[in-house]
XYZ file of C-alpha atoms in Angstrom:
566
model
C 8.532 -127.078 -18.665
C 5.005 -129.487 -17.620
C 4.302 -126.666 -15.542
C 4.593 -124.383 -18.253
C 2.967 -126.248 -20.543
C -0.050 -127.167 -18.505
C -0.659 -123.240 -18.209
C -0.057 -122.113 -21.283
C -2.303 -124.777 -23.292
C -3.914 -127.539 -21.205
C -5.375 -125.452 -18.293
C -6.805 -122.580 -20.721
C -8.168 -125.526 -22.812
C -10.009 -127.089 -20.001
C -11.352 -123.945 -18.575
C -12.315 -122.810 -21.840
C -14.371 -126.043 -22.113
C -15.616 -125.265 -19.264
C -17.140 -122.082 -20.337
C -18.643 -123.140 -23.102
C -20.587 -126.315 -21.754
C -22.156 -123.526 -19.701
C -22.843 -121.020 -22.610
C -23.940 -123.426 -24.712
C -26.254 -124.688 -21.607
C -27.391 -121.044 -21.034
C -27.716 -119.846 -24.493
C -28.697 -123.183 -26.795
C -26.925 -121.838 -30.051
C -27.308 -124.643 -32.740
C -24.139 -126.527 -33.904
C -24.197 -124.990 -37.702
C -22.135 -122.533 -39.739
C -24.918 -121.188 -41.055
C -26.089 -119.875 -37.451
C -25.234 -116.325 -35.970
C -25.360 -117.924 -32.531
C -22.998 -120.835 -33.531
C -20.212 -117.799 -34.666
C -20.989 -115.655 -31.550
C -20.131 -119.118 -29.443
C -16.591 -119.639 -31.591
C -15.996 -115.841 -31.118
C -16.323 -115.989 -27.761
C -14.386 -119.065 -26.784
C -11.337 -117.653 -28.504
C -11.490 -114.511 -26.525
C -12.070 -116.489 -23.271
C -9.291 -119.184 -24.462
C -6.739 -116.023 -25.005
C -7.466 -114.142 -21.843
C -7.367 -117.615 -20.138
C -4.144 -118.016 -21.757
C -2.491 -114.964 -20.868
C -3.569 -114.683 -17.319
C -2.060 -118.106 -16.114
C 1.370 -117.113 -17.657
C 1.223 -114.119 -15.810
C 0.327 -116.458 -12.621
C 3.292 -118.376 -14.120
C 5.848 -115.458 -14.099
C 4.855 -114.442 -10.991
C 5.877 -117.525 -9.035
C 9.206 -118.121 -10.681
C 10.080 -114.178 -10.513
C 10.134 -114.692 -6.693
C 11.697 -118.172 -6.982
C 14.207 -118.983 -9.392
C 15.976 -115.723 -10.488
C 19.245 -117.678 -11.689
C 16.740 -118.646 -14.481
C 16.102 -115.047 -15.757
C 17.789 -113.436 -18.888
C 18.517 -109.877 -19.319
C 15.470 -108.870 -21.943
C 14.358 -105.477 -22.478
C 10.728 -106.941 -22.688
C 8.682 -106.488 -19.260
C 5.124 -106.785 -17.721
C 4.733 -104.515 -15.123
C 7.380 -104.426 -12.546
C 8.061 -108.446 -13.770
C 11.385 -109.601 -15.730
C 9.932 -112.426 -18.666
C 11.829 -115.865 -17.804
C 14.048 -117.159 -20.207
C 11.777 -120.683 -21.383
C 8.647 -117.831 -21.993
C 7.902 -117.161 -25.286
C 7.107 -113.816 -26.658
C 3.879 -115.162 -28.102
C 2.728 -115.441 -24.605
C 3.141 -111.948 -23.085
C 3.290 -110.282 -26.309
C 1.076 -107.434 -26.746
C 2.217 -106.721 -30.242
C 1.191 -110.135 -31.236
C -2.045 -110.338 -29.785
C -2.801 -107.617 -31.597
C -1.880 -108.790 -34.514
C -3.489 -112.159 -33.735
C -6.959 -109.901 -33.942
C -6.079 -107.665 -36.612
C -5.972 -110.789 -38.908
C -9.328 -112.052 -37.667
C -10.644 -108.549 -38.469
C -9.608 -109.090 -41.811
C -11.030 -112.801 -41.796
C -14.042 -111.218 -40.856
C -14.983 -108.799 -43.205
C -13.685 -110.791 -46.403
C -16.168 -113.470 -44.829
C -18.871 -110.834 -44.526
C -18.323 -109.673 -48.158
C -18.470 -113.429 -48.980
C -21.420 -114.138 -47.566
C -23.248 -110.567 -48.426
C -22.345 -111.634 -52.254
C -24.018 -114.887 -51.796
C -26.855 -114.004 -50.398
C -27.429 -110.812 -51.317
C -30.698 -110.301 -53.223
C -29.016 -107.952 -55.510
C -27.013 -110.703 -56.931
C -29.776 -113.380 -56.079
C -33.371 -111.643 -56.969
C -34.627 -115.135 -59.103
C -33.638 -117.438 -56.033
C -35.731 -115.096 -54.070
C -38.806 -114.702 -56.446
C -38.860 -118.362 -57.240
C -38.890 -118.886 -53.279
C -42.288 -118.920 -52.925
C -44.197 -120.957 -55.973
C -47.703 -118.743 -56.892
C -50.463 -119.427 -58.957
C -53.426 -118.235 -59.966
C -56.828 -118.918 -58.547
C -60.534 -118.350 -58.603
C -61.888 -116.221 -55.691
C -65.519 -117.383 -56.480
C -64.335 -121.420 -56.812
C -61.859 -121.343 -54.557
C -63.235 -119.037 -51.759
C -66.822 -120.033 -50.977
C -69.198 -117.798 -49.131
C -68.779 -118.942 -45.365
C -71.909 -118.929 -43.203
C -72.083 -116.178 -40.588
C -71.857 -118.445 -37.538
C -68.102 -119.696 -39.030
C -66.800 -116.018 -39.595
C -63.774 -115.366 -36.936
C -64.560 -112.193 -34.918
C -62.262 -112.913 -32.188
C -58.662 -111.361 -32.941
C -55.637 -112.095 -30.390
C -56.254 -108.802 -29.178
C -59.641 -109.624 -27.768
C -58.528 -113.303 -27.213
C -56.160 -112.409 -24.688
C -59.208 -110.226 -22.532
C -61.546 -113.247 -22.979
C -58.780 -115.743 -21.036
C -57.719 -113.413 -18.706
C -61.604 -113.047 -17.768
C -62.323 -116.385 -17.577
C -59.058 -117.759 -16.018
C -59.938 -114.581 -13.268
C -63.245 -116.575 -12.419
C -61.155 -119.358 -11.437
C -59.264 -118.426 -7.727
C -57.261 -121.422 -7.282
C -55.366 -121.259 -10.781
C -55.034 -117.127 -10.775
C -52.817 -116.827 -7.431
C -50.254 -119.793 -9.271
C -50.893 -119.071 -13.135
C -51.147 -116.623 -15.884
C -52.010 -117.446 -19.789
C -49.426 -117.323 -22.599
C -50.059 -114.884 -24.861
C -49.580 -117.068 -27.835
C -53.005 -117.267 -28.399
C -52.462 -119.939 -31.797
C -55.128 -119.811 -34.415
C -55.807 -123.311 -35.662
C -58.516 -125.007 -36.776
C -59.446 -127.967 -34.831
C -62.149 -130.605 -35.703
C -63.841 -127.993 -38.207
C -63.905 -125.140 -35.640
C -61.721 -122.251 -35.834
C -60.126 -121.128 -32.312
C -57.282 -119.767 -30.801
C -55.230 -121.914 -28.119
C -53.267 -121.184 -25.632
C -51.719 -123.028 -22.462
C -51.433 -121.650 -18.372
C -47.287 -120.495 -17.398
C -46.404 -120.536 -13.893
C -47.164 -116.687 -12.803
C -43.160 -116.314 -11.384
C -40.218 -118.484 -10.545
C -41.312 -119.098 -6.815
C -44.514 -120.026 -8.497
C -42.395 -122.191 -10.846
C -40.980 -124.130 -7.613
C -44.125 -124.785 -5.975
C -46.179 -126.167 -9.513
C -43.432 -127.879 -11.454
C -43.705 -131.320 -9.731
C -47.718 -131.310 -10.961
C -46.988 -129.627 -14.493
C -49.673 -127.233 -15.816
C -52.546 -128.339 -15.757
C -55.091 -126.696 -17.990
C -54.805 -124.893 -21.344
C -57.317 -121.848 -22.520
C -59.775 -122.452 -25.607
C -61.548 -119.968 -27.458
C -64.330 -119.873 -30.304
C -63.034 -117.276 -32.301
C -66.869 -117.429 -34.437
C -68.888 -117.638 -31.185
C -66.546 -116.018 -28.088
C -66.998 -119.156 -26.171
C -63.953 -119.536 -24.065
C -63.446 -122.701 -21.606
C -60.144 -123.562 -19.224
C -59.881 -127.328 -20.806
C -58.149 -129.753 -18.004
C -55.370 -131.940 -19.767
C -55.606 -135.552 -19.486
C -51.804 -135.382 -18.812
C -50.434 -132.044 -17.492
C -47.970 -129.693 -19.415
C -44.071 -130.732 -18.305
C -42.510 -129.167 -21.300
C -42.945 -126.022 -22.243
C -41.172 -122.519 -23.131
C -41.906 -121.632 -19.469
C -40.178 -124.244 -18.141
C -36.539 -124.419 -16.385
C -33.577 -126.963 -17.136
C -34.178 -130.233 -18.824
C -38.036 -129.382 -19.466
C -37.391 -126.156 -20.894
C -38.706 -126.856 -24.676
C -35.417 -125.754 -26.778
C -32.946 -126.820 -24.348
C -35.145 -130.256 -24.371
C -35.083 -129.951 -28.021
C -31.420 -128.484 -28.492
C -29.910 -131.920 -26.740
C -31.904 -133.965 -29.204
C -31.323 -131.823 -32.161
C -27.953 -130.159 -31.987
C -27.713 -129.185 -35.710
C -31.088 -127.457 -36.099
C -32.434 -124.213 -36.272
C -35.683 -123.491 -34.086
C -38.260 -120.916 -35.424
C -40.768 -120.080 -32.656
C -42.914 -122.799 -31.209
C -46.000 -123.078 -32.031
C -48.782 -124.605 -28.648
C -51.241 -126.603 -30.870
C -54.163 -129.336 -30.123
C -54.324 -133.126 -32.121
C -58.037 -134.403 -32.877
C -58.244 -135.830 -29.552
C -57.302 -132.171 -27.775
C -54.044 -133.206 -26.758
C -51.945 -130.524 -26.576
C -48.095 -130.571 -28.551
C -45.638 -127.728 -29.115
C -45.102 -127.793 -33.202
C -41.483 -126.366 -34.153
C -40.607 -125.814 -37.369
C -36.741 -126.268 -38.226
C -35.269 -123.858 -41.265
C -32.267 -123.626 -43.210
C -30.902 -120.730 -45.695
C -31.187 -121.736 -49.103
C -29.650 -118.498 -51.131
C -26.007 -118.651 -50.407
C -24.508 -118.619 -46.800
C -27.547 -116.638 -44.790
C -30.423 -115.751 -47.303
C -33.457 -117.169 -48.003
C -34.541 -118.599 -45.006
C -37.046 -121.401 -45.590
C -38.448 -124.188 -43.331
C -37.570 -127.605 -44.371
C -38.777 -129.531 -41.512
C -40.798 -129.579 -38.391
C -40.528 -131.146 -34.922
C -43.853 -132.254 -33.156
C -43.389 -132.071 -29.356
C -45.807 -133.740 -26.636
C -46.500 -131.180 -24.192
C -46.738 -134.055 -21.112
C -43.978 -136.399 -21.800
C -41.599 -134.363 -24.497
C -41.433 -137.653 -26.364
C -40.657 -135.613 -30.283
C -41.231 -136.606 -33.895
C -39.519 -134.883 -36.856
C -41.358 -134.827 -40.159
C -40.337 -133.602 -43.255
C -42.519 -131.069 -45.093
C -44.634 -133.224 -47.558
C -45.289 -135.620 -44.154
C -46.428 -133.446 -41.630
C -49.443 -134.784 -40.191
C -52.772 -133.437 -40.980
C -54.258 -132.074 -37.838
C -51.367 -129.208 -37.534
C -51.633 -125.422 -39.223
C -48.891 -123.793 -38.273
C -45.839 -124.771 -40.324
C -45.022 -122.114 -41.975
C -44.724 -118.576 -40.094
C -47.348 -115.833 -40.715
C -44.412 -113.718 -40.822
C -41.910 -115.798 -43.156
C -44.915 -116.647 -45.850
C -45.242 -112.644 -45.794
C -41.458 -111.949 -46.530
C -41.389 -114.566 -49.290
C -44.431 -113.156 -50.927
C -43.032 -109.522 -51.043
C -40.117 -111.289 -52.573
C -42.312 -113.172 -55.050
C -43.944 -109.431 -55.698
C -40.684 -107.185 -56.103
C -38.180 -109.566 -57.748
C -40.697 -110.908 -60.836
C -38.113 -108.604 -63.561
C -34.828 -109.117 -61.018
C -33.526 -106.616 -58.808
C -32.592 -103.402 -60.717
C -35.792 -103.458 -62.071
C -37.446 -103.417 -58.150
C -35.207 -100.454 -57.859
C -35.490 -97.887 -60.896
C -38.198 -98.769 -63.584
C -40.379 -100.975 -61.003
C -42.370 -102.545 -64.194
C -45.073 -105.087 -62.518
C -43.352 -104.600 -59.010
C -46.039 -104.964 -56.228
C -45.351 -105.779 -52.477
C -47.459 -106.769 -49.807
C -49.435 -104.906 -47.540
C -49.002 -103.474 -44.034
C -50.444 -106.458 -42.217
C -51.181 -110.003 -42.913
C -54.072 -112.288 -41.460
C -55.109 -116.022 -41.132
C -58.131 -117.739 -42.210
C -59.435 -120.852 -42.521
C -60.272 -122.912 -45.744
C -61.219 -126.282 -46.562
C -59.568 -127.145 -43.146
C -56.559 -125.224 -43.648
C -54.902 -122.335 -42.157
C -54.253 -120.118 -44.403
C -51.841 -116.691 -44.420
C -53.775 -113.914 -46.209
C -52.249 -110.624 -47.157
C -52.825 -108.264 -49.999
C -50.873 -106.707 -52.937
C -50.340 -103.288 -53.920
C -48.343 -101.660 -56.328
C -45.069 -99.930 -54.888
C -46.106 -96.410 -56.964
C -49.859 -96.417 -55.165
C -50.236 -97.262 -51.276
C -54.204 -96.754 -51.393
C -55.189 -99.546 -53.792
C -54.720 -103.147 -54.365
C -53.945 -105.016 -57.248
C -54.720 -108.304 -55.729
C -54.459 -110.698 -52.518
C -52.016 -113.645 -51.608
C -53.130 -116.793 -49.975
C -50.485 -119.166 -48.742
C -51.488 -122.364 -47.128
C -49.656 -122.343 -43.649
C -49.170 -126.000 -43.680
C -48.280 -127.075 -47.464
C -46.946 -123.225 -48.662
C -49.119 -123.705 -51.431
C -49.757 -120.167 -52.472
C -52.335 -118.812 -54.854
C -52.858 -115.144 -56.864
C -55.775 -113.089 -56.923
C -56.054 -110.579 -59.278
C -58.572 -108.087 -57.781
C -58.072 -105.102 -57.807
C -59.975 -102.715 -55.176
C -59.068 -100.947 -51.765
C -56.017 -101.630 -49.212
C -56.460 -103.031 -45.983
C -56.105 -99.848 -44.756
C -58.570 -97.805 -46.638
C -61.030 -100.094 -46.117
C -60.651 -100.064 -41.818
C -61.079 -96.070 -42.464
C -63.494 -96.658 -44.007
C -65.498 -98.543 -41.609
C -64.530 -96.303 -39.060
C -65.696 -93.232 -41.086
C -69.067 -95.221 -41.330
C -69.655 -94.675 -37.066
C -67.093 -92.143 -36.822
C -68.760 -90.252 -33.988
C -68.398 -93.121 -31.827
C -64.856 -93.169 -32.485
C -64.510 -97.057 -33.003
C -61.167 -98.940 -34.022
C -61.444 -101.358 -36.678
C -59.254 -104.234 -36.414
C -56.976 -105.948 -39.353
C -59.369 -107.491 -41.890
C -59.924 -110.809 -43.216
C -60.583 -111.295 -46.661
C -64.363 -113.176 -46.953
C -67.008 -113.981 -49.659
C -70.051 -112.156 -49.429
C -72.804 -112.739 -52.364
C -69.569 -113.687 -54.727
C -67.831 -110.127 -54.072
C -64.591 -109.750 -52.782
C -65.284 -108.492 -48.887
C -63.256 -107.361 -46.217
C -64.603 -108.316 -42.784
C -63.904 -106.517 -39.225
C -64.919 -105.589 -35.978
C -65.213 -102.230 -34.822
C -63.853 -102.076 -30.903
C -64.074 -99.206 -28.597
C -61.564 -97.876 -26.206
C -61.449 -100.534 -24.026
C -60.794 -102.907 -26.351
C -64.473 -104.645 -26.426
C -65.920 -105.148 -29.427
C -69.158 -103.354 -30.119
C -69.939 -103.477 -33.490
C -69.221 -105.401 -37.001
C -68.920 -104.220 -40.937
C -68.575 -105.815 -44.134
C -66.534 -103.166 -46.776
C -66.757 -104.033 -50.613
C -63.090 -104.611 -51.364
C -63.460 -103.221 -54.978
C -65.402 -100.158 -53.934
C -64.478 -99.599 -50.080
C -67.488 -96.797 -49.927
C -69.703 -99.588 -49.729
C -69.932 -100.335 -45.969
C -72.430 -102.297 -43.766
C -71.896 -101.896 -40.224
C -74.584 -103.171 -37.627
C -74.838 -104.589 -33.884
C -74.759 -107.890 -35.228
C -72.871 -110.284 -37.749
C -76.414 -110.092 -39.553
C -77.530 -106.826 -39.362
C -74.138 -105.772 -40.711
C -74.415 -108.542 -43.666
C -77.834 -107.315 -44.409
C -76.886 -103.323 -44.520
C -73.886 -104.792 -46.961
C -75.978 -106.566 -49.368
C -78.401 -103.381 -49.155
C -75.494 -101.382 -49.841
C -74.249 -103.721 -52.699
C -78.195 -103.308 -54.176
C -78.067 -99.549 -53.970
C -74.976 -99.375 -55.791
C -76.309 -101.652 -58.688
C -74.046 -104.660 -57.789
C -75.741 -107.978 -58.919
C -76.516 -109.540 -56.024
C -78.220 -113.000 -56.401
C -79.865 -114.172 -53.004
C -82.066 -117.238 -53.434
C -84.442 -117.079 -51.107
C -86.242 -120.388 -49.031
C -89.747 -120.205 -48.011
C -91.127 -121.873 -45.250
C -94.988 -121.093 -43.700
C -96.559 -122.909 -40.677
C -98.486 -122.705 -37.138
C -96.089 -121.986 -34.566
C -95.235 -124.796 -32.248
C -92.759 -122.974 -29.594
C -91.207 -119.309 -29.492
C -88.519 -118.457 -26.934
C -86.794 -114.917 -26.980
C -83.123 -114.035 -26.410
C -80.494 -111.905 -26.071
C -77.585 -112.047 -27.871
C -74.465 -109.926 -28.571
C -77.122 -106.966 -27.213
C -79.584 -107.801 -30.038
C -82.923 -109.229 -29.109
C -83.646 -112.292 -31.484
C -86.641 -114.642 -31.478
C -86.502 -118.340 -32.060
C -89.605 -120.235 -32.646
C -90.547 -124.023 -34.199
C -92.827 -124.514 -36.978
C -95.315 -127.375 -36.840
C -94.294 -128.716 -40.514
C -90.398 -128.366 -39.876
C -89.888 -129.650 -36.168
C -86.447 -130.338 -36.604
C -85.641 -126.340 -37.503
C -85.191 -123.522 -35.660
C -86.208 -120.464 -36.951
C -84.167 -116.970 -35.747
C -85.612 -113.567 -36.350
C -83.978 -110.433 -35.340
C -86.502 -107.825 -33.783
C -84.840 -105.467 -36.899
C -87.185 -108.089 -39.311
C -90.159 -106.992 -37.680
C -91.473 -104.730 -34.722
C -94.548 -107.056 -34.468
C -92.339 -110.191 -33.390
C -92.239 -109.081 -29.510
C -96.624 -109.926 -29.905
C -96.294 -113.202 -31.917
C -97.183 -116.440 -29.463
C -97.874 -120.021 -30.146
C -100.460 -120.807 -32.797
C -100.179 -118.375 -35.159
C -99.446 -118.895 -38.551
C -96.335 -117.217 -40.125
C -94.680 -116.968 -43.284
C -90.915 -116.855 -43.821
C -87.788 -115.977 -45.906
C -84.565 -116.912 -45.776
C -81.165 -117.688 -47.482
C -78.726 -120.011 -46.691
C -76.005 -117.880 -46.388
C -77.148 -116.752 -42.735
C -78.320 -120.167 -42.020
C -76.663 -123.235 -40.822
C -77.855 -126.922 -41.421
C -80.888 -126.559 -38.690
C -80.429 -122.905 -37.477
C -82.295 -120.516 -40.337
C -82.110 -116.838 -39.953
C -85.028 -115.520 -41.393
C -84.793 -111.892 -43.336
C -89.060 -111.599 -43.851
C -91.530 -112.940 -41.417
C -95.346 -112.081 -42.369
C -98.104 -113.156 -39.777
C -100.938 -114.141 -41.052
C -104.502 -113.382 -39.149
């Protein structure tokens, strides 16, 4: 009977302990009811337990069928060509009841399901949705200031990814060990907006030969200016999503956080440029499995894995990514269909809008901030308005504009060069002379970007497109003029001898940059588009010049008139 017992419960036990230390090792499922993963793991183990179960009483019958047959009982019950000893019970060999033994966790199952459908449903649960994500309304001229052209993002991941591939190419020694993530973050770190993103080991032998050292640099990129640089860390990267066993980030994580549920980690930089791995932990607030919301987030040194957990309301300053693009998106669609409750976002669809194709980041007041727009479910070409959700805070504000979709307005800009058969990427939503303006560059085939236009977002046929971030401003506001928009452009005026002129090339354009005696602490741009005489200008002469702020920064001024006086 102990050698019955130990195969019918304590050896499958052990050996179905067994199995799951190692799928849990393998597959990290979090230790919660509300997870998928966690159900998958109980599923599993029961099937492994049973089969476990069954074959050792087989192994069980086969040994005493050969050696104690004074034990056996005349039963009509057989497996195979093998009489069932007497001390067996049916339970054990038992087809009938195995069967049965899943047919009642079918059933288990799908009253579950329709438990958990019911409570989480948004049919039954359209408020809890809407009231998800808290909106308000705001002031695009207040809130949304007009950014200077040197601060407008150009770079997408797209053209991020080409930019670290080239430069990390230009280094020999890293590109036969290394390859860049594409993560490619978007933060904004000390007042400059760039994407981030750290070396992986380039395969598994690779992996063998570099783990001892760590990875050693991450990729940095200017998304305003294109400047890219491989920045050495002070301590190399030791945990990471590219890593294997104990330094692999959620297995590091899962060990110290059993209960919690991992979105995707983010690679970000602190004030000092060290780099940390931000994961944000969420829970389902609208019955069993709906309305998934992040409640906390885990900060994660890169070098040493040492972690802090914050709660949302505490989460340090320096870090933008909180809450996903992605998740802000689906809760604003939410907050946009479910304003009158479901039946309503079904049938009459009174005030229903939902968001728009795509979604974007940008930067404000040293934010990150998700940026999507709103159109109304019986009209696809316009919008009603844009959503702004802070990607830190969730703080979420309305704009009620109403004027072109993201996607009319990258036609649009096409249309404007359309025998060069550019692609316009995603827009960003920007201020241009207090009008609502969507912002994007026009690529070509390859992927390189080769042009730039500014569309009117309340009247997408106005377009400026130009070479340059200022010649396409300039053919905007033109544009704007032409259609009778009131555009107010205070204009500074600044005259003197010229003190030193230097010409450059930049972005293909040919600009000019000269010092004026009076102003020695400014630098003075002109495109050759302001004036065909600049190429013959030379130290000395007296010029007059115009300017507004908006293409200027604090000692850079981009002139728009230059008059040389004989």
């Amino acid at each position: 009977m102990k050698k019955l017992m130990l195969r019918r419960w304590v050896l499958p036990i052990l050996c179905t302990l067994l199995f799951g230390m190692i799928w849990f090792y393998l597959k990290l499922p979090p230790i919660n009811i509300k997870s998928l993963d966690f159900w998958i793991l109980i599923g599993v183990l029961a099937i492994v337990f049973l089969v476990i179960k069954f074959l050792f009483c087989l192994e069980f019958m086969y040994k005493e069928g050969f050696k104690k047959k004074d034990i056996y009982k005349n039963v009509n019950a057989k497996i195979g060509y093998f009489k069932i000893p007497m001390n067996f019970r049916k339970s054990d060999y038992n087809f009938k009841f195995i069967i049965k033994i899943v047919l009642i966790l079918v059933v288990i199952i799908i009253v579950g399901g329709i438990v958990v459908w019911v409570t989480s449903s948004e049919i039954f649960n359209a408020k809890a949705y809407h009231d998800q994500m808290q909106v308000v309304e705001g002031n695009f001229q207040e809130d949304i200031s007009e950014v200077p052209l040197s601060q407008i993002p150009i770079v997408d991941k797209a053209t991020a990814i080409k930019l670290g591939n080239r430069e990390l190419g230009e280094m020999a020694d890293l590109v036969s060990q290394f390859e860049i993530s594409d993560i490619y973050t978007q933060i904004n770190y000390n007042n400059s907006q760039i994407r981030v993103s750290p070396l992986m080991y380039g395969d598994l032998i690779k992996w063998f030969t570099n783990q001892g050292d760590g990875i050693p640099y991450y990729v940095k990129i200017n998304i305003a200016t294109q400047e890219t640089n491989l920045v050495k860390t002070q301590d190399p990267i030791k945990y990471s999503p590219y890593e294997h066993f104990s330094r692999y980030l959620k297995r590091h994580l899962r060990f110290l956080y059993p209960f919690d549920m991992f979105e995707t980690p983010v690679f970000e930089l602190d004030d000092t440029g060290r780099p940390f791995w931000v994961v944000p932990v969420y829970e389902y607030e609208i019955g069993v499995i709906g309305g998934k919301d992040i409640v906390s987030v885990i900060v994660v040194d890169a070098a040493t894995g040492e972690s802090q957990k914050y709660n949302i309301g505490e989460v340090p300053q320096w870090i933008d990514n909180v809450f996903p693009a992605k998740l802000l998106n689906i809760q604003a669609n939410n907050w946009g269909k479910y304003s009158n409750g479901w039946v309503n976002s079904i049938f009459s669809q009174r005030n229903v809008v939902t968001t728009a194709s795509g979604y974007n980041s940008i930067v404000l007041n040293g934010d990150l901030w998700m940026y999507t727009g709103l159109t109304s479910v019986t009209d696809d070409q316009s919008n009603v308005g844009y959503i702004l959700s802070n990607m830190r805070t969730k703080e979420t504000k309305f704009y009620q504009i109403k004027g072109a979709n993201e996607e009319s307005a990258m036609r649009s800009a096409e249309g404007k060069v359309q025998e060069k058969k550019y692609n316009a990427t995603f827009p960003i939503l920007v201020n241009i002379a207090d009008k609502p303006t969507y912002f994007l560059s026009l690529k070509d085939d390859a992927g390189l970007i080769k042009q730039f236009a500014f569309v009117c977002a309340e009247q997408y046929q106005i377009v400026g497109v130009g070479d340059s971030l200022l010649l396409a401003q300039n053919a905007y506001i033109q544009q704007l003029k032409a259609n009778g928009a009131n555009v107010y452009e205070e204009s500074n005026f600044k005259a003197g001898n010229i003190i030193d002129i230097n010409m450059a090339v930049v972005d293909g354009n040919t600009n000019y940059y000269f010092k004026l005696k009076d102003e020695p602490n400014l630098i003075f741009v002109a495109p050759i588009s302001v004036s065909y005489n600049l190429p013959f200008i030379k130290i000395g002469d007296y010029v007059e010049t115009k300017y507004t702020e908006r293409d200027s920064s604090e000692n850079l001024k981009t002139i728009n008139e230059i008059k040389i006086v004989m």
